[in-house]
Every structure is written in C-alpha cells, then in structure tokens.
Amino acid sequence: MGANRGFRLDNGEPLESLNPKELFLFATGECAGLTITHLLNEHIVDVTNFTISVEGTLSTPTLVAESRFTSFNIIYRIECRTLKDQIVISRAINLAHEKYCGLVQMARKIAPLTHETSIVTTGETEE
C-alpha cells in the first residue's frame, strides 16, 4: 500500500498541494479509514469498494489564516458482497466514528461533526 496506505485525493493531486486545513480533513479521513480497516481485519469481510469524503465548512468565504471550521461532515461509501458483511461494516464505521478514531474525536471538539453512511450489498443477501 505504500506510505499513504492506499489513501489518495480523488483529483490525483499530490498531498503537498493541500493547505494545512485541507490536510487536516485528509488526515481525519485517513484516520477513520485506517481505524475501520483495522476493525474489519478482525472479521472476514469482502469489501469491494470503500471511499471516505470529509467536508469542512469554514467561517470565512475565502481561506485566510483566521478561517476556522464551523462544521464537519464525513461520508462513508462502501460496497460489499453480503448482508452479513454490511452489518459488520456498519458496526465498524460506528465504532470508529464514535469511539476509536482520535482525529474524528478531535474534529468533534473543534466544531459540530455529522456523518453519512451508504453501504451497498452487491452479492448475496443472506448467508
């Protein structure tokens, strides 16, 4: 997986192109993803696609040094093969989001944080 463990920007730009506030959003998504992945490694789960998007609203219309985050939203989109996988993944996301991911906890202290989860089962529905 390399130094960034498979995490990348959707637009293909290098991490060096991000400003510090964007890096915080990226790091929060990476922390959540690594935490979820670690929790899923304890189970046999067939994840076929996994994306995380992190959005932050700033207090100013343009980015300046004084800009502060006023809210965060994390969007989890996952595809898996079975309903059983879907249940395990949902639990892992909730545990990471509510308890185990330190950067999610830190963001929550900065501003209100919400999350959305979309888990799609692409194969069997029962096991």
Coordinates of N, CA, C and O in Angstrom, one line a residue:
M1 N 0.8 -1.2 0.0 CA 0.0 0.0 0.0 C 0.8 1.3 0.0 O 0.3 2.3 -0.2
G2 N 2.1 1.2 0.4 CA 2.9 2.4 0.3 C 2.8 3.3 1.5 O 2.1 3.0 2.5
A3 N 3.4 4.4 1.5 CA 3.5 5.3 2.6 C 2.1 5.9 3.0 O 1.9 6.1 4.1
N4 N 1.2 6.1 2.0 CA -0.1 6.7 2.4 C -1.1 5.6 2.5 O -2.3 5.9 2.6
R5 N -0.7 4.3 2.5 CA -1.6 3.2 2.8 C -2.8 3.1 1.9 O -3.9 2.7 2.3
G6 N -2.7 3.6 0.7 CA -3.8 3.5 -0.3 C -4.7 4.7 -0.3 O -5.6 4.7 -1.0
F7 N -4.5 5.6 0.6 CA -5.4 6.8 0.6 C -4.8 7.8 -0.4 O -3.6 8.0 -0.5
R8 N -5.7 8.4 -1.1 CA -5.3 9.4 -2.2 C -6.4 10.4 -2.3 O -7.6 10.2 -2.0
L9 N -6.0 11.5 -3.0 CA -7.0 12.5 -3.3 C -7.8 12.1 -4.6 O -7.1 11.5 -5.5
D10 N -9.0 12.3 -4.6 CA -9.8 12.0 -5.8 C -9.3 12.6 -7.1 O -9.4 12.1 -8.2
N11 N -8.8 13.9 -7.0 CA -8.4 14.6 -8.2 C -7.0 14.2 -8.6 O -6.5 14.8 -9.6
G12 N -6.3 13.3 -7.9 CA -5.0 12.8 -8.3 C -3.9 13.8 -7.9 O -2.7 13.5 -8.2
E13 N -4.1 14.9 -7.3 CA -3.1 15.8 -6.9 C -2.3 15.3 -5.8 O -2.8 14.5 -5.0
P14 N -1.0 15.7 -5.7 CA -0.2 15.2 -4.5 C -0.6 15.9 -3.2 O -1.2 17.0 -3.2
L15 N -0.4 15.2 -2.1 CA -0.7 15.7 -0.8 C 0.0 17.1 -0.6 O -0.6 17.9 0.1
E16 N 1.1 17.3 -1.2 CA 1.9 18.5 -1.0 C 1.1 19.7 -1.5 O 1.4 20.9 -1.2
S17 N 0.1 19.5 -2.3 CA -0.7 20.6 -2.9 C -1.7 21.1 -1.9 O -2.3 22.2 -2.2
L18 N -2.0 20.4 -0.8 CA -3.0 20.8 0.1 C -2.5 21.8 1.1 O -1.3 21.8 1.5
N19 N -3.4 22.7 1.5 CA -3.1 23.7 2.6 C -3.3 23.0 3.9 O -3.9 21.9 3.9
P20 N -2.8 23.5 5.0 CA -2.9 22.8 6.3 C -4.4 22.4 6.7 O -4.6 21.4 7.3
K21 N -5.3 23.3 6.4 CA -6.7 23.0 6.7 C -7.2 21.8 5.9 O -7.9 20.9 6.4
E22 N -6.8 21.7 4.6 CA -7.2 20.6 3.8 C -6.5 19.3 4.3 O -7.1 18.2 4.2
L23 N -5.2 19.5 4.7 CA -4.5 18.3 5.2 C -5.2 17.8 6.5 O -5.2 16.5 6.7
F24 N -5.8 18.6 7.3 CA -6.5 18.2 8.5 C -7.7 17.3 8.1 O -7.9 16.2 8.6
L25 N -8.4 17.8 7.1 CA -9.6 17.0 6.6 C -9.1 15.6 6.0 O -9.7 14.6 6.3
F26 N -8.0 15.7 5.2 CA -7.5 14.4 4.7 C -7.0 13.5 5.8 O -7.4 12.3 5.7
A27 N -6.3 14.0 6.8 CA -5.8 13.2 7.9 C -7.0 12.6 8.7 O -6.9 11.4 9.1
T28 N -8.1 13.3 8.8 CA -9.2 12.8 9.5 C -9.9 11.7 8.8 O -10.2 10.6 9.4
G29 N -10.0 11.8 7.5 CA -10.5 10.7 6.6 C -9.6 9.5 6.7 O -10.0 8.3 6.8
E30 N -8.3 9.7 6.6 CA -7.3 8.6 6.7 C -7.4 7.9 8.0 O -7.4 6.7 8.1
C31 N -7.5 8.7 9.1 CA -7.6 8.1 10.4 C -8.8 7.2 10.5 O -8.8 6.1 11.0
A32 N -10.0 7.7 10.1 CA -11.2 6.9 10.1 C -11.1 5.7 9.3 O -11.5 4.6 9.7
G33 N -10.5 5.8 8.1 CA -10.3 4.7 7.2 C -9.4 3.6 7.8 O -9.7 2.4 7.7
L34 N -8.3 4.0 8.4 CA -7.4 3.0 9.0 C -8.0 2.4 10.2 O -7.9 1.2 10.4
T35 N -8.8 3.1 11.0 CA -9.5 2.5 12.1 C -10.5 1.5 11.7 O -10.6 0.4 12.2
I36 N -11.3 1.9 10.7 CA -12.3 1.0 10.2 C -11.7 -0.3 9.6 O -12.1 -1.4 9.9
T37 N -10.6 -0.1 8.8 CA -9.9 -1.2 8.2 C -9.3 -2.2 9.3 O -9.4 -3.4 9.2
H38 N -8.8 -1.6 10.4 CA -8.3 -2.4 11.5 C -9.4 -3.2 12.1 O -9.2 -4.4 12.4
L39 N -10.5 -2.6 12.3 CA -11.7 -3.3 12.9 C -12.2 -4.4 12.0 O -12.6 -5.4 12.5
L40 N -12.2 -4.1 10.7 CA -12.7 -5.1 9.8 C -11.7 -6.3 9.6 O -12.1 -7.4 9.3
N41 N -10.4 -6.1 9.9 CA -9.4 -7.1 9.8 C -9.7 -8.2 10.8 O -9.2 -9.3 10.7
E42 N -10.5 -7.9 11.9 CA -10.8 -8.9 12.9 C -11.9 -9.9 12.4 O -12.2 -10.8 13.0
H43 N -12.5 -9.6 11.2 CA -13.5 -10.4 10.6 C -13.2 -10.7 9.2 O -12.4 -10.0 8.6
I44 N -13.8 -11.7 8.6 CA -13.7 -12.0 7.2 C -14.8 -11.2 6.5 O -15.9 -11.6 6.5
V45 N -14.4 -10.1 5.9 CA -15.4 -9.2 5.2 C -14.9 -8.9 3.8 O -13.7 -8.7 3.6
D46 N -15.8 -9.0 2.9 CA -15.4 -8.8 1.5 C -15.9 -7.4 1.0 O -17.0 -7.3 0.6
V47 N -15.0 -6.4 1.2 CA -15.3 -5.1 0.8 C -14.8 -4.9 -0.6 O -13.6 -5.2 -0.9
T48 N -15.7 -4.5 -1.5 CA -15.3 -4.4 -2.9 C -15.0 -2.9 -3.3 O -14.3 -2.7 -4.3
N49 N -15.5 -2.0 -2.5 CA -15.2 -0.5 -2.8 C -15.4 0.2 -1.5 O -16.3 0.0 -0.8
F50 N -14.5 1.1 -1.2 CA -14.6 1.9 0.1 C -14.0 3.3 -0.2 O -12.8 3.4 -0.5
T51 N -14.9 4.3 0.0 CA -14.4 5.7 -0.1 C -14.9 6.5 1.1 O -16.0 6.2 1.6
I52 N -14.1 7.4 1.4 CA -14.4 8.3 2.5 C -14.2 9.7 2.0 O -13.2 10.1 1.4
S53 N -15.2 10.6 2.2 CA -15.1 12.0 1.9 C -15.2 12.8 3.2 O -16.1 12.5 4.0
V54 N -14.4 13.8 3.4 CA -14.5 14.6 4.5 C -14.7 16.1 4.1 O -13.9 16.6 3.3
E55 N -15.7 16.7 4.6 CA -16.0 18.1 4.2 C -15.9 18.9 5.5 O -16.3 18.5 6.5
G56 N -15.4 20.1 5.3 CA -15.4 21.1 6.4 C -15.9 22.5 5.9 O -15.5 22.9 4.8
T57 N -16.7 23.1 6.7 CA -17.2 24.4 6.4 C -16.4 25.4 7.2 O -16.2 25.3 8.4
L58 N -15.9 26.4 6.5 CA -15.1 27.5 7.1 C -15.9 28.7 7.5 O -16.9 29.0 6.9
S59 N -15.4 29.4 8.4 CA -16.0 30.6 8.9 C -15.9 31.8 8.0 O -16.6 32.8 8.2
T60 N -15.1 31.7 7.0 CA -14.9 32.8 6.1 C -15.2 32.4 4.6 O -15.0 31.2 4.3
P61 N -15.6 33.3 3.7 CA -15.9 32.8 2.4 C -14.6 32.4 1.6 O -14.7 31.6 0.7
T62 N -13.5 33.0 1.9 CA -12.2 32.6 1.3 C -11.3 32.2 2.4 O -11.4 32.6 3.5
L63 N -10.4 31.3 2.0 CA -9.4 30.8 3.0 C -8.4 31.9 3.4 O -7.7 32.4 2.6
V64 N -8.4 32.2 4.7 CA -7.4 33.1 5.3 C -6.9 32.5 6.6 O -7.5 31.5 7.1
A65 N -5.8 33.0 7.2 CA -5.3 32.4 8.4 C -6.3 32.4 9.5 O -6.3 31.4 10.3
E66 N -7.2 33.3 9.6 CA -8.2 33.4 10.6 C -9.4 32.4 10.4 O -10.2 32.3 11.3
S67 N -9.5 31.8 9.3 CA -10.6 30.9 9.0 C -10.6 29.8 10.0 O -9.6 29.2 10.3
R68 N -11.8 29.5 10.5 CA -12.0 28.4 11.4 C -13.1 27.4 10.9 O -14.0 27.9 10.2
F69 N -13.0 26.2 11.2 CA -14.0 25.2 10.8 C -15.2 25.5 11.7 O -15.1 25.6 12.9
T70 N -16.4 25.5 11.0 CA -17.6 25.7 11.8 C -18.5 24.4 11.8 O -19.4 24.3 12.6
S71 N -18.1 23.5 10.9 CA -18.8 22.1 10.9 C -18.0 21.2 10.0 O -17.2 21.6 9.2
F72 N -18.2 19.9 10.3 CA -17.6 18.8 9.5 C -18.6 17.8 9.1 O -19.6 17.6 9.9
N73 N -18.4 17.1 8.0 CA -19.3 16.0 7.6 C -18.4 14.9 7.0 O -17.6 15.3 6.1
I74 N -18.5 13.7 7.5 CA -17.8 12.6 6.9 C -18.7 11.7 6.2 O -19.8 11.3 6.8
I75 N -18.4 11.3 5.0 CA -19.3 10.5 4.2 C -18.6 9.2 3.9 O -17.5 9.2 3.3
Y76 N -19.2 8.1 4.3 CA -18.6 6.7 4.1 C -19.4 6.1 3.0 O -20.7 6.0 3.1
R77 N -18.8 5.6 1.9 CA -19.5 4.8 0.9 C -18.7 3.5 0.7 O -17.6 3.5 0.4
I78 N -19.5 2.4 0.9 CA -18.9 1.1 0.9 C -19.7 0.1 0.1 O -21.0 0.2 0.2
E79 N -19.1 -0.7 -0.7 CA -19.8 -1.8 -1.4 C -19.2 -3.1 -0.8 O -18.0 -3.2 -0.6
C80 N -20.1 -4.1 -0.5 CA -19.7 -5.4 -0.1 C -20.5 -6.4 -0.7 O -21.5 -6.1 -1.5
R81 N -20.3 -7.7 -0.5 CA -20.9 -8.8 -1.2 C -22.2 -9.3 -0.5 O -23.1 -9.8 -1.1
T82 N -22.2 -9.3 0.9 CA -23.3 -10.0 1.6 C -23.9 -9.0 2.7 O -23.3 -8.1 3.1
L83 N -25.1 -9.4 3.1 CA -25.8 -8.7 4.1 C -25.0 -8.8 5.4 O -24.9 -7.8 6.2
K84 N -24.4 -10.0 5.7 CA -23.6 -10.1 6.9 C -22.4 -9.2 6.9 O -22.1 -8.5 7.9
D85 N -21.7 -9.0 5.7 CA -20.6 -8.0 5.6 C -21.1 -6.6 5.9 O -20.5 -5.8 6.6
Q86 N -22.3 -6.3 5.4 CA -22.9 -5.0 5.6 C -23.1 -4.7 7.1 O -22.8 -3.6 7.5
I87 N -23.5 -5.7 7.8 CA -23.8 -5.5 9.2 C -22.4 -5.2 10.0 O -22.3 -4.3 10.8
V88 N -21.4 -6.0 9.6 CA -20.1 -5.9 10.3 C -19.5 -4.6 9.9 O -18.9 -3.9 10.8
I89 N -19.6 -4.1 8.7 CA -19.0 -2.9 8.2 C -19.7 -1.7 8.9 O -19.1 -0.8 9.4
S90 N -21.0 -1.8 9.0 CA -21.8 -0.7 9.7 C -21.3 -0.6 11.2 O -21.1 0.6 11.6
R91 N -21.2 -1.7 11.8 CA -20.7 -1.6 13.2 C -19.3 -1.0 13.3 O -19.0 -0.2 14.2
A92 N -18.4 -1.4 12.4 CA -17.0 -0.9 12.4 C -17.0 0.6 12.2 O -16.3 1.3 12.8
I93 N -17.8 1.1 11.2 CA -17.9 2.5 11.0 C -18.4 3.3 12.2 O -17.8 4.3 12.7
N94 N -19.4 2.7 12.9 CA -19.9 3.4 14.1 C -18.9 3.4 15.2 O -18.8 4.4 15.9
L95 N -18.2 2.3 15.4 CA -17.2 2.2 16.4 C -16.1 3.2 16.2 O -15.6 3.9 17.1
A96 N -15.6 3.2 14.9 CA -14.5 4.1 14.5 C -15.0 5.6 14.7 O -14.2 6.4 15.3
H97 N -16.1 5.9 14.2 CA -16.6 7.3 14.2 C -16.9 7.7 15.7 O -16.6 8.9 16.0
E98 N -17.5 6.9 16.5 CA -18.0 7.3 17.8 C -16.9 7.1 18.9 O -17.0 7.8 19.9
K99 N -16.0 6.2 18.7 CA -15.1 5.8 19.8 C -13.6 5.8 19.5 O -12.8 6.3 20.3
Y100 N -13.2 5.2 18.4 CA -11.8 4.8 18.3 C -10.9 5.7 17.4 O -9.7 5.7 17.5
C101 N -11.5 6.5 16.6 CA -10.7 7.4 15.7 C -10.4 8.7 16.4 O -11.3 9.5 16.6
G102 N -9.1 8.9 16.8 CA -8.7 10.1 17.5 C -9.0 11.4 16.8 O -9.3 12.4 17.4
L103 N -8.7 11.4 15.5 CA -8.9 12.7 14.7 C -10.4 13.0 14.6 O -10.8 14.2 14.5
V104 N -11.3 12.0 14.5 CA -12.7 12.3 14.5 C -13.1 12.9 15.8 O -13.8 13.9 15.9
Q105 N -12.5 12.4 16.9 CA -12.8 13.0 18.2 C -12.3 14.4 18.3 O -13.0 15.3 18.9
M106 N -11.1 14.6 17.8 CA -10.5 16.0 17.8 C -11.4 17.0 17.0 O -11.7 18.1 17.5
A107 N -11.8 16.5 15.8 CA -12.7 17.4 15.0 C -14.0 17.8 15.7 O -14.4 18.9 15.6
R108 N -14.5 16.8 16.4 CA -15.7 17.0 17.1 C -15.6 18.1 18.2 O -16.5 18.8 18.5
K109 N -14.4 18.2 18.7 CA -14.1 19.3 19.7 C -14.0 20.6 19.1 O -14.2 21.7 19.7
I110 N -13.6 20.7 17.8 CA -13.5 21.9 17.1 C -14.8 22.5 16.6 O -15.1 23.7 16.8
A111 N -15.7 21.6 16.1 CA -16.9 22.1 15.5 C -17.9 20.9 15.5 O -17.5 19.7 15.5
P112 N -19.2 21.1 15.3 CA -20.1 20.0 15.1 C -19.7 19.1 14.0 O -19.3 19.6 12.9
L113 N -19.9 17.8 14.2 CA -19.5 16.8 13.2 C -20.6 15.8 13.0 O -21.2 15.3 13.9
T114 N -21.0 15.7 11.7 CA -22.0 14.7 11.3 C -21.4 13.7 10.4 O -20.2 13.9 9.9
H115 N -22.1 12.6 10.2 CA -21.6 11.6 9.2 C -22.7 10.9 8.5 O -23.8 10.8 9.0
E116 N -22.4 10.5 7.3 CA -23.4 9.8 6.4 C -22.8 8.5 6.0 O -21.6 8.4 5.8
T117 N -23.6 7.4 6.0 CA -23.1 6.1 5.6 C -23.9 5.5 4.6 O -25.2 5.5 4.7
S118 N -23.3 5.0 3.5 CA -24.0 4.3 2.4 C -23.3 3.0 2.2 O -22.1 3.0 1.8
I119 N -23.9 1.9 2.6 CA -23.4 0.6 2.4 C -24.3 -0.2 1.4 O -25.5 -0.4 1.7
V120 N -23.7 -0.6 0.3 CA -24.5 -1.3 -0.7 C -24.0 -2.8 -0.8 O -22.8 -3.0 -0.9
T121 N -24.9 -3.7 -0.8 CA -24.6 -5.1 -0.9 C -24.8 -5.5 -2.4 O -25.9 -5.3 -2.9
T122 N -23.7 -6.0 -3.0 CA -23.7 -6.3 -4.4 C -23.9 -7.8 -4.8 O -24.0 -8.1 -5.9
G123 N -23.9 -8.6 -3.7 CA -24.0 -10.0 -4.0 C -25.1 -10.7 -3.3 O -26.2 -10.1 -3.3
E124 N -24.8 -11.8 -2.6 CA -25.9 -12.5 -1.8 C -26.5 -11.6 -0.8 O -25.8 -10.7 -0.3
T125 N -27.7 -11.8 -0.4 CA -28.4 -11.0 0.6 C -28.5 -11.8 1.9 O -28.8 -11.3 2.9
E126 N -28.2 -13.1 1.9 CA -28.2 -14.0 3.1 C -27.1 -14.9 3.1 O -26.6 -15.3 2.0
E127 N -26.7 -15.3 4.3 CA -25.7 -16.4 4.5 C -26.1 -17.4 5.4 O -26.9 -17.1 6.3

